[in-house]
Structures are given as structure tokens and as C-alpha cells.
Steps between C-alpha positions, in 0.01 A plus 500: 500500500742233539498249235746272660271197497499520112864479474671199385749354717743243346575349830138439572450340170802270545395428855135413372649285223729318733203442741281379202781279386565360842116459572486315150779266582356426847161440362618287213718301748218464772180535291546433132702169545244342740217629279663358182561169690143485603395585147738228354348249764154585396590468132644170568195395702272605223706321245499191704111524549461533119730205456306297745176611329645400152599165647159446672333613159722237328408228738134587475527465125678167524235385736218614274672318208532177705136528613385565129715193402351297780150604389573415143625157593211449730257588213686267270511215760126549573427493121702170479330343800156597351599357166625182658183463701284560206686231293481262787128577530452456128690163514302371786172613337603309181585200702162514687319539168695220345417274802148593489482431109683163574250414774206597285629293214539196726151564652362512134684193400375311815140632428537397134624155605220464745250610230634239261498245768138585588414492124666154462306382815178650362546347158572165666200530708289606203631202309414266782150650521484473112624133527230430757242666290616316198471178693142596603418602144635179380276305743216683366602445157538134561161497638371629160731265321709725291776329303866533621602733221224736586571464857870583445429796281251647741757473792777655280277800407386550861846522629617726219210741576560484876865578450430796267254652743765482784773665301 
């Protein structure tokens, strides 16, 4: 049996190593370099994408902060507006109540004045009637011939009694 195929040939080994080395250099030159360039480009694209994403996230955070600040300011402003409106309404309410009290006081004063005037007119009318009655009583008394002192006393008592009954 021929075992030539199991023999180690140094020339073959050197030739295979040279072929492998040449193949490696050719592949390195034509395959590894472009693949590494593509990988580097992809790496750069991914980093750029992450950078843009971080930037977008930061912008979103800033926008959210501005939005929250605006909402806070809007709440404060609305609270101020409500407070001012409430104060204005309270002031106006107090003014209206004050005016109403003033008008009521004037009406009461006018009514009291009118009552006093009517009382004075009524007293005057009663006194006139009392005077007329006194004259009539005096005429009747004269008819009965009462002396003047009795007559005067009788008229004074009558006027006092009528005055007390009216008050």
C-alpha cells in the first residue's frame, strides 16, 4: 500500500502557507477594509442617531419645562384674576348695600318728617276743632249764665283733656 498521501511535503506546506497569506492579504485589501469602513460608517450613523435622540430628548424636556412653567403661570394669573374679580364684586356689593342703606335712611327720614308734619297738621286741626267746640260750649255756658272764672276754668280743662287724649 502506498502511503504517499500521508507524507508531509514541506514544499506543499510552504505553498499552502504562501497561498493562505496571499489570500489573506487580498481579502484584507478587498474585503476587510470595505467591511471595516462600512462598520465604521454604521457606527458613526448609530452615534449620530443617538446624539440626535439625546438632543430631541433634551428639547422635549425643555419644552415640557416651559409648558409646566406656562401652566403654573396661567394658574397663578387665573387665581389673581379670580381674586381681583372677587374683591371688585365685594366692593361693588358693599357700595350697593351702602347706597341702599343711605336711600332707606333718606326714605325713613322723609317718612318721619311727613309723619311729624301730618301730626302737626292733625294737632292744628284738632285745636281748631277744640277751639270751635270751646266756643260752642262757651255759648251754651253763657246761655246758662256761668261766671267768667268758671267759664275760663271749664275751657282750660276741656283743652287739656282733649290734648292729652290726642297724644
